[in-house]
XYZ file of C-alpha atoms in Angstrom:
778
model
C -0.149 -0.032 0.000
C 1.582 3.428 -0.898
C 1.504 6.002 1.517
C 1.193 9.440 0.463
C 3.651 12.325 1.554
C 0.635 14.209 3.215
C -0.061 11.313 5.584
C 3.501 10.406 6.574
C 4.004 14.154 7.713
C 0.278 13.912 9.426
C 1.858 11.266 11.495
C 4.771 12.979 12.551
C 2.937 15.406 14.859
C 1.431 18.818 14.625
C 4.467 21.030 14.398
C 5.514 19.161 11.139
C 2.735 20.297 9.066
C 5.028 23.281 8.515
C 7.969 21.430 7.416
C 7.329 20.174 4.172
C 10.256 23.148 3.378
C 9.151 23.839 -0.257
C 10.243 26.942 -1.868
C 7.191 28.745 -0.628
C 8.049 28.152 2.885
C 11.599 29.141 2.717
C 10.464 32.407 0.953
C 8.008 33.137 3.972
C 10.658 32.487 6.716
C 13.319 34.059 4.997
C 12.156 36.509 2.231
C 15.820 38.155 2.054
C 17.451 34.658 1.995
C 19.122 32.549 4.696
C 21.603 33.023 3.650
C 22.969 32.830 0.062
C 22.334 29.412 -0.786
C 18.246 30.011 -0.483
C 18.513 33.191 -2.347
C 17.495 32.756 -6.005
C 18.691 34.933 -8.847
C 16.342 36.664 -10.993
C 13.694 34.499 -13.044
C 13.644 30.986 -12.656
C 16.616 29.917 -10.282
C 17.760 27.019 -12.254
C 17.388 25.215 -15.752
C 17.503 21.441 -16.063
C 21.000 21.349 -17.077
C 22.696 23.460 -14.380
C 21.540 21.409 -11.431
C 23.925 18.524 -10.312
C 22.518 15.557 -8.212
C 24.903 14.194 -5.616
C 23.831 11.010 -3.813
C 24.850 10.580 0.461
C 23.214 9.544 3.423
C 21.530 12.035 5.883
C 23.437 12.911 9.048
C 20.799 15.165 10.627
C 19.831 12.173 12.703
C 21.409 8.687 12.985
C 18.878 6.735 10.859
C 21.063 7.855 7.719
C 18.368 7.925 5.290
C 19.676 7.910 1.506
C 19.333 11.331 0.196
C 19.832 13.128 -3.111
C 21.460 16.699 -2.711
C 20.864 19.109 -5.555
C 23.546 21.488 -6.256
C 23.225 24.716 -8.492
C 25.783 27.407 -8.654
C 28.277 25.817 -6.254
C 25.432 25.767 -3.437
C 23.319 22.797 -2.128
C 19.877 24.290 -3.127
C 17.627 21.253 -1.787
C 17.709 17.818 -0.429
C 15.552 14.923 -1.255
C 14.776 11.573 -0.141
C 16.489 9.007 -2.697
C 13.674 6.579 -4.023
C 16.214 3.719 -4.572
C 17.392 3.730 -0.947
C 15.588 1.109 1.178
C 15.326 3.686 4.329
C 14.255 7.027 2.803
C 12.045 5.403 -0.191
C 11.758 9.133 -1.776
C 10.863 10.807 1.404
C 13.011 12.653 4.246
C 11.612 13.941 7.822
C 11.834 17.801 8.526
C 15.157 17.167 9.965
C 16.665 15.925 6.523
C 14.914 18.609 4.509
C 16.242 21.268 6.757
C 19.972 19.874 6.601
C 20.693 22.532 3.995
C 20.543 25.436 6.841
C 22.997 23.250 9.069
C 25.630 23.628 6.390
C 25.324 27.512 5.901
C 24.862 28.248 9.478
C 26.967 31.570 9.978
C 27.528 30.170 13.788
C 29.758 27.266 12.294
C 32.870 26.738 13.735
C 35.287 28.050 10.990
C 39.047 27.212 12.072
C 40.979 25.150 14.369
C 41.083 26.907 17.752
C 43.603 26.646 20.687
C 42.814 27.799 24.436
C 44.780 31.062 25.249
C 47.668 29.865 27.824
C 46.930 30.863 30.997
C 42.671 30.990 30.777
C 40.463 29.235 32.438
C 38.598 25.979 30.984
C 35.044 27.347 30.177
C 35.998 31.137 29.695
C 35.918 30.720 25.932
C 39.419 32.467 25.262
C 40.885 30.917 22.022
C 43.363 31.958 19.313
C 43.340 30.514 15.959
C 45.509 27.606 14.837
C 46.603 25.915 11.765
C 45.911 22.364 11.444
C 49.327 21.470 11.497
C 49.700 23.383 14.906
C 46.792 22.022 16.349
C 47.451 18.252 15.518
C 50.840 18.811 16.922
C 49.574 20.329 19.893
C 47.175 17.246 20.297
C 49.965 14.647 19.934
C 52.457 16.193 21.888
C 49.969 16.209 25.014
C 48.894 12.881 24.222
C 52.225 11.131 24.310
C 52.928 13.177 27.681
C 49.903 11.512 29.230
C 51.177 8.124 27.581
C 54.541 8.635 29.459
C 53.119 9.621 32.844
C 50.223 7.278 32.768
C 49.940 4.781 30.237
C 47.625 4.646 26.655
C 44.828 3.915 28.776
C 44.693 7.256 30.408
C 43.484 8.928 27.243
C 39.485 8.284 26.797
C 37.617 9.004 23.367
C 33.795 9.837 23.268
C 32.045 9.698 19.807
C 28.418 10.038 18.274
C 27.818 10.012 14.758
C 29.467 8.525 11.669
C 32.879 10.117 12.406
C 32.600 8.041 15.983
C 33.953 4.946 13.947
C 37.516 6.512 13.942
C 37.428 8.389 17.218
C 35.484 6.162 19.389
C 36.759 2.730 17.860
C 39.664 2.772 15.342
C 41.903 5.331 16.819
C 41.356 4.107 20.586
C 42.226 0.581 19.110
C 45.358 1.834 17.415
C 46.152 4.043 20.232
C 45.755 1.434 22.825
C 42.839 2.546 25.065
C 39.924 0.454 26.164
C 38.561 3.653 27.443
C 36.185 4.409 24.465
C 32.347 4.934 24.765
C 29.517 6.109 23.137
C 26.146 7.714 24.609
C 24.225 5.491 22.107
C 25.164 2.625 24.563
C 24.755 3.211 28.250
C 22.427 6.411 27.557
C 20.340 4.757 24.993
C 20.282 1.050 23.938
C 22.446 -0.669 26.735
C 19.320 -2.685 28.329
C 17.756 -3.624 25.112
C 21.294 -4.919 23.432
C 22.373 -6.737 26.547
C 18.791 -8.550 26.986
C 18.862 -9.296 23.284
C 22.164 -11.036 23.182
C 21.357 -13.053 26.154
C 18.178 -14.145 25.033
C 18.493 -14.607 21.274
C 22.424 -14.449 20.872
C 22.401 -11.626 18.673
C 21.584 -7.838 19.142
C 18.880 -5.632 17.869
C 19.857 -3.487 14.832
C 19.805 0.352 14.819
C 17.069 -0.036 12.430
C 14.730 -1.975 15.045
C 13.753 -4.911 12.791
C 9.826 -5.005 13.295
C 7.882 -6.449 10.464
C 5.437 -3.433 10.010
C 4.296 -5.044 6.575
C 2.876 -8.029 8.047
C 1.744 -7.316 11.376
C -1.791 -6.982 12.437
C -1.526 -6.039 15.884
C 0.913 -3.566 17.762
C 1.832 -2.725 21.339
C 3.850 0.219 21.922
C 5.147 0.593 25.549
C 7.106 4.160 25.933
C 7.758 3.951 22.085
C 7.202 7.125 20.837
C 6.670 6.829 17.050
C 5.608 9.998 15.492
C 7.893 12.044 17.903
C 11.088 10.435 17.453
C 10.413 10.797 13.732
C 12.723 7.666 12.163
C 11.793 7.987 8.700
C 11.217 4.286 7.625
C 9.649 3.193 10.738
C 7.227 6.201 10.731
C 6.169 5.295 7.193
C 5.789 1.782 7.849
C 3.945 2.460 11.039
C 1.697 4.606 9.067
C 0.765 2.126 6.362
C 0.247 -0.781 8.926
C -2.408 1.689 10.798
C -3.842 2.415 7.153
C -4.403 -1.026 6.263
C -5.929 -1.600 9.831
C -3.522 -2.949 12.090
C -4.928 -2.366 15.664
C -2.579 -0.487 18.205
C -2.262 -0.181 21.953
C -0.125 2.196 23.465
C 1.175 2.167 26.896
C 2.453 5.422 28.140
C 2.005 7.804 31.221
C 1.435 10.433 28.611
C -1.033 10.655 25.714
C 1.612 10.809 23.087
C 1.227 11.197 19.234
C 1.107 7.632 18.726
C -1.441 7.152 21.484
C -3.824 9.540 19.632
C -3.918 6.757 16.730
C -4.500 3.858 19.250
C -7.435 1.799 19.867
C -6.463 1.626 23.693
C -4.131 4.000 25.700
C -3.306 2.561 28.756
C -1.766 5.379 31.184
C 0.727 3.232 33.217
C 2.209 4.717 36.318
C 5.554 5.300 35.442
C 8.702 2.796 36.313
C 5.962 -0.165 36.596
C 6.027 -1.642 32.816
C 7.714 -4.716 33.790
C 4.942 -5.505 36.234
C 2.464 -5.190 33.094
C 4.706 -7.306 30.831
C 5.216 -10.298 33.495
C 1.488 -10.157 33.902
C 0.795 -10.650 30.345
C 3.230 -13.226 30.309
C 1.186 -14.901 33.072
C -2.109 -14.467 30.774
C -0.407 -16.119 28.053
C 1.019 -18.974 30.047
C -2.115 -19.658 32.547
C -4.534 -19.679 29.703
C -2.660 -21.474 27.356
C -2.709 -18.860 24.982
C 1.238 -19.165 23.920
C 2.559 -20.589 20.643
C 3.439 -24.117 22.039
C 4.578 -25.298 18.712
C 7.116 -22.645 18.184
C 7.941 -22.583 22.035
C 8.949 -26.227 21.829
C 10.793 -25.767 18.551
C 12.886 -22.796 19.206
C 13.274 -22.257 22.922
C 14.910 -23.408 25.950
C 13.500 -22.634 30.003
C 9.827 -22.301 29.245
C 9.249 -25.012 32.180
C 10.828 -22.537 34.456
C 9.286 -19.463 32.924
C 6.110 -20.600 33.298
C 6.520 -21.505 37.087
C 7.907 -18.247 37.664
C 5.147 -15.874 36.128
C 2.258 -17.964 37.940
C 2.918 -15.340 40.600
C 2.529 -12.277 38.649
C -1.192 -12.097 38.105
C -3.343 -9.284 36.430
C -4.629 -8.609 39.793
C -0.871 -8.025 41.367
C 0.034 -5.894 38.414
C -3.186 -3.646 38.538
C -2.228 -2.719 42.134
C 1.220 -1.230 40.706
C 0.750 -0.329 37.230
C -3.044 0.978 37.834
C -4.167 -0.387 34.867
C -7.203 -2.640 35.686
C -6.857 -6.275 35.903
C -9.788 -7.064 33.123
C -7.773 -4.643 30.682
C -4.387 -6.297 31.485
C -6.337 -9.738 30.229
C -8.390 -8.425 27.497
C -5.084 -6.964 25.618
C -3.203 -10.378 26.367
C -6.173 -12.257 24.614
C -6.259 -9.983 21.770
C -2.396 -10.243 21.340
C -2.821 -14.081 21.014
C -5.616 -13.953 18.712
C -3.343 -12.032 16.292
C -0.503 -13.774 16.986
C 2.188 -14.641 15.152
C 1.205 -11.346 14.158
C 1.021 -9.312 16.883
C 4.059 -7.632 18.013
C 5.736 -5.340 21.033
C 8.293 -3.288 19.222
C 11.434 -2.675 20.999
C 12.330 0.937 21.197
C 15.881 2.704 20.888
C 15.945 4.640 24.197
C 15.608 1.904 26.658
C 17.683 3.220 29.924
C 14.650 4.487 31.925
C 14.820 3.875 35.428
C 18.054 1.752 35.911
C 17.737 -1.374 38.135
C 14.626 -2.589 35.927
C 15.610 -1.802 32.625
C 17.516 -4.867 31.491
C 14.440 -6.837 33.275
C 11.794 -4.907 31.391
C 13.539 -5.650 28.044
C 13.830 -9.437 28.763
C 10.390 -9.238 29.760
C 9.157 -7.706 26.279
C 11.116 -10.296 24.581
C 9.623 -13.050 26.290
C 6.160 -11.746 25.529
C 7.139 -11.569 21.932
C 8.534 -15.172 22.114
C 5.426 -16.321 23.971
C 3.675 -15.045 20.766
C 5.869 -16.795 18.527
C 6.834 -13.908 16.550
C 10.595 -13.954 16.555
C 11.932 -14.430 12.986
C 8.206 -14.816 11.974
C 6.026 -12.642 9.680
C 4.232 -9.973 11.329
C 6.794 -10.102 14.201
C 10.586 -9.474 14.503
C 12.814 -10.230 11.335
C 16.245 -10.906 11.025
C 18.723 -8.587 9.542
C 22.674 -8.711 9.144
C 24.609 -6.071 7.695
C 26.173 -6.578 4.263
C 29.755 -8.033 3.942
C 32.115 -5.409 2.562
C 36.038 -6.410 3.432
C 37.779 -3.651 5.372
C 41.013 -1.919 3.857
C 43.793 -4.352 4.906
C 45.859 -2.769 7.682
C 47.805 -4.541 10.617
C 46.135 -6.015 13.646
C 45.098 -3.027 15.876
C 46.605 -3.370 19.200
C 43.092 -3.310 20.788
C 39.778 -4.765 19.100
C 37.928 -1.594 18.736
C 34.194 -2.107 19.820
C 33.149 0.984 21.998
C 29.412 0.170 21.316
C 26.991 1.890 19.093
C 23.356 0.768 18.725
C 24.810 -2.657 19.163
C 26.710 -2.540 22.383
C 29.785 -4.401 23.063
C 33.263 -3.078 24.553
C 36.780 -2.818 23.561
C 38.237 -6.404 24.112
C 41.112 -6.658 26.473
C 42.697 -10.192 26.854
C 43.976 -11.230 30.153
C 47.201 -11.332 28.889
C 47.169 -7.781 27.720
C 49.822 -5.179 28.376
C 46.550 -2.943 28.495
C 44.587 -2.250 31.432
C 40.795 -2.847 31.512
C 38.216 -0.097 30.676
C 37.875 2.054 33.831
C 34.147 0.675 34.311
C 35.220 -2.747 33.954
C 33.929 -4.308 37.306
C 30.895 -1.887 37.946
C 28.433 -4.133 36.195
C 28.077 -7.560 34.144
C 27.461 -6.018 30.706
C 30.270 -5.826 28.300
C 29.589 -2.548 26.856
C 31.648 0.568 28.246
C 29.315 3.115 29.918
C 29.923 6.961 29.204
C 28.933 8.394 32.490
C 30.904 5.854 34.256
C 34.124 7.478 32.704
C 33.698 10.937 34.411
C 34.366 9.807 38.165
C 37.718 8.584 37.349
C 38.689 11.806 35.825
C 38.025 13.620 39.300
C 39.169 10.659 41.621
C 41.811 8.993 39.446
C 40.308 5.655 40.493
C 40.753 3.008 39.241
C 43.324 4.860 37.686
C 43.289 8.504 36.150
C 41.838 9.661 33.099
C 43.881 12.775 32.022
C 42.958 13.411 28.217
C 39.473 13.286 26.504
C 38.973 13.234 22.782
C 35.291 14.287 22.470
C 33.763 13.885 18.825
C 30.378 14.719 18.614
C 29.131 14.244 21.923
C 27.420 17.439 23.766
C 28.781 16.587 27.261
C 26.404 19.079 28.939
C 23.143 17.880 27.119
C 23.682 13.612 27.305
C 25.357 12.961 30.440
C 23.809 13.478 33.559
C 25.259 15.357 36.711
C 26.419 18.263 34.404
C 28.333 19.951 37.319
C 30.352 16.893 38.056
C 31.396 16.876 34.275
C 32.604 20.434 34.380
C 34.828 19.374 37.690
C 35.950 16.375 35.359
C 37.451 18.816 32.505
C 38.901 21.062 34.887
C 41.133 17.967 36.355
C 41.973 16.689 32.314
C 45.625 17.384 30.904
C 44.011 17.793 27.387
C 40.614 18.090 26.423
C 40.034 17.979 22.322
C 36.506 18.738 21.180
C 35.290 18.039 17.573
C 32.170 19.587 16.512
C 30.323 21.727 13.784
C 28.712 24.347 16.061
C 30.079 26.138 19.030
C 28.275 23.972 21.574
C 28.610 24.745 25.668
C 30.827 21.758 26.238
C 33.372 22.920 23.146
C 34.148 26.299 24.795
C 35.753 24.152 27.503
C 38.146 22.497 25.082
C 41.953 23.087 24.936
C 41.659 22.626 21.013
C 38.681 22.583 19.075
C 38.665 21.014 15.590
C 35.659 21.893 13.205
C 34.212 19.395 11.291
C 32.653 19.594 7.843
C 28.801 18.994 7.827
C 27.838 15.843 5.853
C 26.896 17.675 2.534
C 30.864 18.933 2.168
C 32.581 15.451 2.785
C 33.075 11.812 2.133
C 32.523 9.285 5.020
C 33.198 5.508 5.315
C 30.475 3.270 3.727
C 27.251 2.645 5.521
C 26.544 -1.282 5.658
C 23.047 -1.225 6.586
C 21.283 -4.264 8.456
C 18.036 -4.192 6.989
C 15.109 -6.448 5.902
C 17.205 -6.012 2.671
C 20.536 -5.043 3.605
C 22.186 -2.230 1.688
C 25.123 -0.273 1.050
C 25.149 3.621 0.892
C 28.054 5.855 0.210
C 28.335 9.662 0.963
C 29.916 11.807 -1.445
C 30.610 15.716 -1.105
C 27.862 17.910 -2.728
C 30.162 21.086 -2.241
C 33.434 21.494 -1.055
C 34.266 22.193 2.681
C 33.243 25.506 3.906
C 35.640 27.560 6.035
C 38.820 25.860 7.055
C 36.743 22.410 8.254
C 37.844 18.970 7.617
C 36.319 15.406 7.845
C 36.679 13.097 10.673
C 38.124 10.517 8.286
C 40.919 13.267 7.573
C 41.423 14.397 11.082
C 41.652 10.641 12.613
C 44.459 9.827 9.976
C 46.441 13.110 10.027
C 46.278 12.725 14.154
C 47.231 9.004 14.012
C 50.237 9.945 11.709
C 51.401 12.338 14.073
C 51.279 9.963 16.991
C 53.568 7.124 15.078
C 50.213 5.280 14.105
C 50.574 5.680 10.572
C 51.012 1.909 9.877
C 47.023 1.631 10.660
C 46.175 4.543 8.320
C 48.027 3.111 4.949
C 45.651 4.587 2.671
C 46.289 7.539 0.498
C 43.055 9.581 0.780
C 39.734 8.575 1.436
C 38.705 8.133 -2.351
C 41.437 5.329 -2.419
C 40.178 3.802 0.879
C 36.576 3.590 -0.370
C 37.486 2.466 -3.666
C 39.445 -0.206 -2.206
C 36.860 -1.641 0.176
C 34.152 -1.421 -2.766
C 36.356 -3.529 -4.960
C 36.049 -6.619 -2.770
C 32.369 -6.742 -3.953
C 32.973 -6.117 -7.506
C 32.085 -2.625 -7.293
C 33.988 0.954 -7.419
C 33.448 4.464 -6.023
C 32.849 5.438 -9.472
C 30.006 2.861 -10.097
C 28.619 3.824 -6.478
C 28.637 7.739 -7.622
C 25.820 6.998 -10.098
C 24.027 4.144 -7.858
C 23.847 5.784 -4.514
C 22.793 2.693 -2.838
C 23.490 -1.083 -3.411
C 20.563 -3.437 -2.298
C 21.438 -6.798 -1.144
C 18.809 -9.828 -0.570
C 18.050 -10.460 3.135
C 17.082 -13.553 5.008
C 14.601 -12.135 7.340
C 12.564 -15.236 8.528
C 13.230 -18.338 10.226
C 12.140 -20.277 7.034
C 14.617 -18.273 4.983
C 17.746 -19.863 7.237
C 16.358 -23.397 7.800
C 16.224 -23.460 3.870
C 20.116 -23.046 4.061
C 20.316 -25.423 7.142
C 21.631 -22.327 9.242
C 20.662 -21.082 12.735
C 20.224 -17.320 13.148
C 20.021 -17.961 16.681
C 23.555 -17.173 18.359
C 23.100 -18.580 22.167
C 25.369 -21.258 23.142
C 22.638 -23.756 22.920
C 21.446 -22.416 19.691
C 17.885 -21.868 21.094
C 16.247 -18.761 22.419
C 17.174 -18.875 25.824
C 14.048 -17.799 28.299
C 15.773 -19.325 31.164
C 19.407 -17.684 31.109
C 21.852 -20.339 32.284
C 24.762 -17.608 31.925
C 22.823 -15.142 34.264
C 22.575 -18.009 36.834
C 25.964 -18.677 36.810
C 27.029 -15.094 37.330
C 24.788 -14.951 40.485
C 22.281 -12.980 38.330
C 18.211 -13.667 37.985
C 18.127 -15.947 35.428
C 14.322 -14.832 34.503
C 13.043 -11.309 34.588
C 12.017 -10.012 37.767
C 9.726 -6.798 38.981
C 11.820 -4.018 40.891
C 9.944 -1.684 42.850
C 10.237 1.958 41.451
C 11.800 4.610 43.523
C 9.915 6.997 44.862
C 10.408 10.517 44.781
C 9.895 13.557 47.457
C 6.322 14.605 48.613
C 5.218 17.521 46.379
C 7.453 16.561 43.526
C 6.545 15.185 40.008
C 8.785 12.495 38.179
C 10.635 14.024 35.111
C 10.243 12.270 31.896
C 11.580 13.484 28.790
C 11.342 12.522 24.831
C 11.877 13.818 21.608
C 10.805 16.448 19.138
C 9.738 15.290 15.671
C 11.859 18.058 14.256
C 14.782 17.835 16.144
C 18.099 15.363 16.843
C 19.167 15.463 20.609
C 20.695 18.823 21.393
C 22.165 19.212 17.927
C 19.741 20.850 15.502
C 18.447 23.626 17.711
C 20.668 26.458 15.873
C 18.923 25.247 12.620
C 16.475 28.439 11.893
C 14.347 26.055 9.700
C 13.816 23.504 12.071
C 13.486 26.357 15.328
C 10.521 27.960 13.077
C 8.787 24.753 13.578
C 9.634 23.998 16.972
C 11.334 26.554 18.913
C 10.971 26.232 22.324
C 10.009 23.373 24.660
C 7.276 23.313 27.453
C 6.702 21.425 30.523
C 3.695 19.019 30.272
C 1.646 19.432 33.560
C -1.837 17.796 34.233
C -4.750 19.971 34.401
C -5.732 19.073 38.032
C -1.993 19.797 39.032
C -1.605 22.934 37.585
C -4.809 24.200 38.926
C -3.610 23.412 42.518
C -0.348 25.230 42.084
C -1.960 28.183 40.362
C -0.235 27.786 36.993
C -1.702 28.720 33.867
C -1.445 27.296 30.609
C 1.351 28.891 28.502
C 2.730 30.754 31.701
C 6.605 30.879 32.106
C 7.615 29.345 35.219
C 10.971 27.585 36.885
C 11.743 23.824 37.106
C 13.467 23.069 40.361
C 14.789 19.473 40.972
C 15.526 17.383 44.242
C 18.783 18.639 44.505
C 17.805 22.464 43.871
C 19.091 22.457 40.410
C 16.962 25.019 38.403
C 16.337 25.304 34.941
C 13.920 27.754 32.841
C 12.123 29.962 32.246
C 10.084 27.322 30.547
C 6.542 27.614 29.521
C 3.908 25.443 31.396
C 2.057 23.219 28.790
C -1.344 22.493 31.031
C -2.943 19.516 29.731
C -5.371 16.408 29.948
C -2.732 14.173 28.099
C -0.385 13.043 31.142
C -0.604 11.840 34.543
C -0.953 13.621 37.705
C 2.596 12.058 39.189
C 4.759 13.246 36.466
C 5.649 15.890 33.999
C 7.416 16.092 30.718
C 9.964 17.684 28.753
C 11.180 17.665 25.350
C 15.091 16.908 25.297
C 17.605 18.960 23.650
C 16.387 22.631 24.478
C 17.870 24.867 27.056
C 21.287 25.587 25.280
C 23.737 27.943 27.350
C 25.578 28.728 24.318
C 25.994 32.454 23.365
C 27.547 31.826 20.273
C 24.753 29.769 18.790
C 22.234 32.685 18.310
C 19.386 30.785 17.434
C 19.393 28.002 20.038
C 20.904 30.027 22.947
C 18.505 30.547 26.087
C 15.205 28.737 24.304
C 13.571 26.580 26.946
C 14.823 24.143 29.463
C 17.428 21.520 29.571
C 16.318 18.028 30.976
C 19.873 17.095 31.154
C 20.565 20.014 33.551
C 17.991 18.804 36.163
C 19.225 15.040 35.953
C 21.731 15.238 38.736
C 21.360 11.639 39.570
C 20.976 8.503 37.942
C 20.665 5.047 38.875
C 22.834 2.363 37.189
C 21.571 -1.025 35.694
C 23.757 -3.392 37.326
C 23.292 -5.866 34.290
C 23.620 -3.565 31.154
C 25.501 -0.412 32.675
C 22.473 2.009 31.606
C 21.948 4.775 33.277
C 18.536 5.224 34.384
C 17.749 9.053 34.371
C 14.056 8.982 35.186
C 14.547 9.034 38.843
C 14.678 13.002 39.221
C 11.812 14.826 40.250
C 10.930 18.665 39.823
C 8.359 21.118 41.335
C 7.426 24.093 39.529
C 7.995 27.355 40.490
C 6.071 30.613 39.691
C 7.381 33.680 38.895
C 9.607 33.187 36.002
C 10.186 36.319 33.782
C 8.774 36.216 30.192
C 12.393 35.627 28.089
C 10.920 37.680 25.204
C 12.743 35.585 22.637
C 13.250 37.186 19.401
C 11.692 35.447 16.555
C 13.835 32.989 14.782
C 13.283 34.306 11.448
C 14.739 37.694 12.745
C 17.755 35.966 13.984
C 18.129 34.027 10.800
C 18.324 37.060 8.614
C 20.291 39.184 11.035
C 23.697 39.995 9.353
C 25.657 40.271 12.522
C 25.369 36.314 12.852
C 27.544 35.999 9.623
């Protein structure tokens, strides 16, 4: 069933309607042009012959949709989805459509900068430097740290396409296991650990749900329509259009909930109780897929005995969802099985100690429904195989994580010390938030250097003041970014990165129902004196004496050599953009080849985990009672905007015109008790006295009385980002505590509480369009 663009945008939330971003929208927002790339010459702005099409994949979020960039007069004029790419299918979300404005943002970092000697970190005092001087400065500092403390005392953080170099490859070549990505312990760690120990394989970054075939969908805290993952949203909309039934479990009436037949406003931090009760009904009433369970799983008998205690009546008292509703939904799921599915979400670190158990519970309900590896449930997807460029073995195996988790392997006989967080939790993925304390205390050994690629430290890692203290203790802090974010202005050296429209990057090898390979080609040369992560890593590696690990001449030769391993070339892909492979999505596809997609030691889906039991952990999921907050305060929940990515896109005037300020959701009855009016500016103050705002109160019936909600990413305190600065409130600055998942290492951030304080002033923000046109920004 073909989905029309209007329907796709409608499901992305109300603010997205303004984001089709055709020429009329641009002209309305920026009648004088923003800046020159949107200014059309007199008459028709192009002819058929003077527009060049360049293939790439988008970096405005990490879904990485295939795109076509249209270049005229040496400038990128427009970006569209590429029809031949399985992720975009010719469509883009608002962020993708607005990407041109990021490339031409006059606030961009333009040259390498070195902190003025004697100035304090965070004071923002810098001098311009050449690239050679910046590389030499970094290499000298890193080598001094190596001499004084060892290679492991330099840590590497990364987020984005270039993190393959700065959070995996370069740390492996240098010899540091202390490489981490927020996409693990601050996002996916519970789902990945639970998946690996249940199925013997991870969840791909695409989240492999067979939307085309499913008939019954249960979303648990899964904000489709607000996180706006392009393909997923298209597939979800198409499923609803053809009649799939939807149930949404969420303390908040989300965009997805507005499309559902049932909204279950669950008490926060009790989702595991609901899932265990559903397992109880499926087992006790004989509604599970007995044939599937017998053929593909181990441990059902133990599960059956275990969930007998978790009745719907027990769960009702905890979740505040009626027992009859719990039973009804379980029976409806069973009636549609195996084409009933509880999709896994992306951000699964919620409350800490309960998170891995929640994800195991979710997987096991799917297993009882018999949908894992079956049409309408979870499909299998593996990335296409393209040989790496030949190079010597790295001293350490680079695998800092990402959406698939995993940590740098340090063998027992290795000359390198384990990562600083190695003994803090059971899972193998490094946890970015656990690297901060060793920078302050020096335990178990000191971290004295940090290379930070694309991670906004003050808008991603909890306990921001602790992070600032940690930065003060470092001998070297290098920030690689596109914009002058808050944390960037604390660095000793700032390296300006080119935007994705100005650079090559490594091949995208996408695990998908139909696996594919995408290439990124520069649409225009880099603006200013900026460079790609690929170039930076090679140049820095060579200055560190690691040139043998970077044997290629340049990025074109590197990519062409890799593509030659599959009989292709960079020149061929330039005209093609994407190479699509054949997938094996279902159990039957693997069985025809006499192969087993389940990677556990037993070769079966391990309902009961012997490995957990041997480690002294619960071999079956349990319910951990929620942490309760102070009286008179509300649990702080957070989520995404359909037009923004984390805290990255808030200086983009096109996107900020659509959503330029967040608000704190509070229930109508609670607002009345506090005397808070809708749209009134308030302060948010947390249990430790941290204060954020001013922020508008969004008074609504769409949220429970015991929690409030903020969209993540706002509240920048970055004066050099003229559009983003000072708009809204930061949820991260209110996260002054977190609770560690002892199994996966995920940081549960939703155990912070806030109160609304009246009397905040109206900040009287100037219109975004005025800021975008203001010549003083250039």
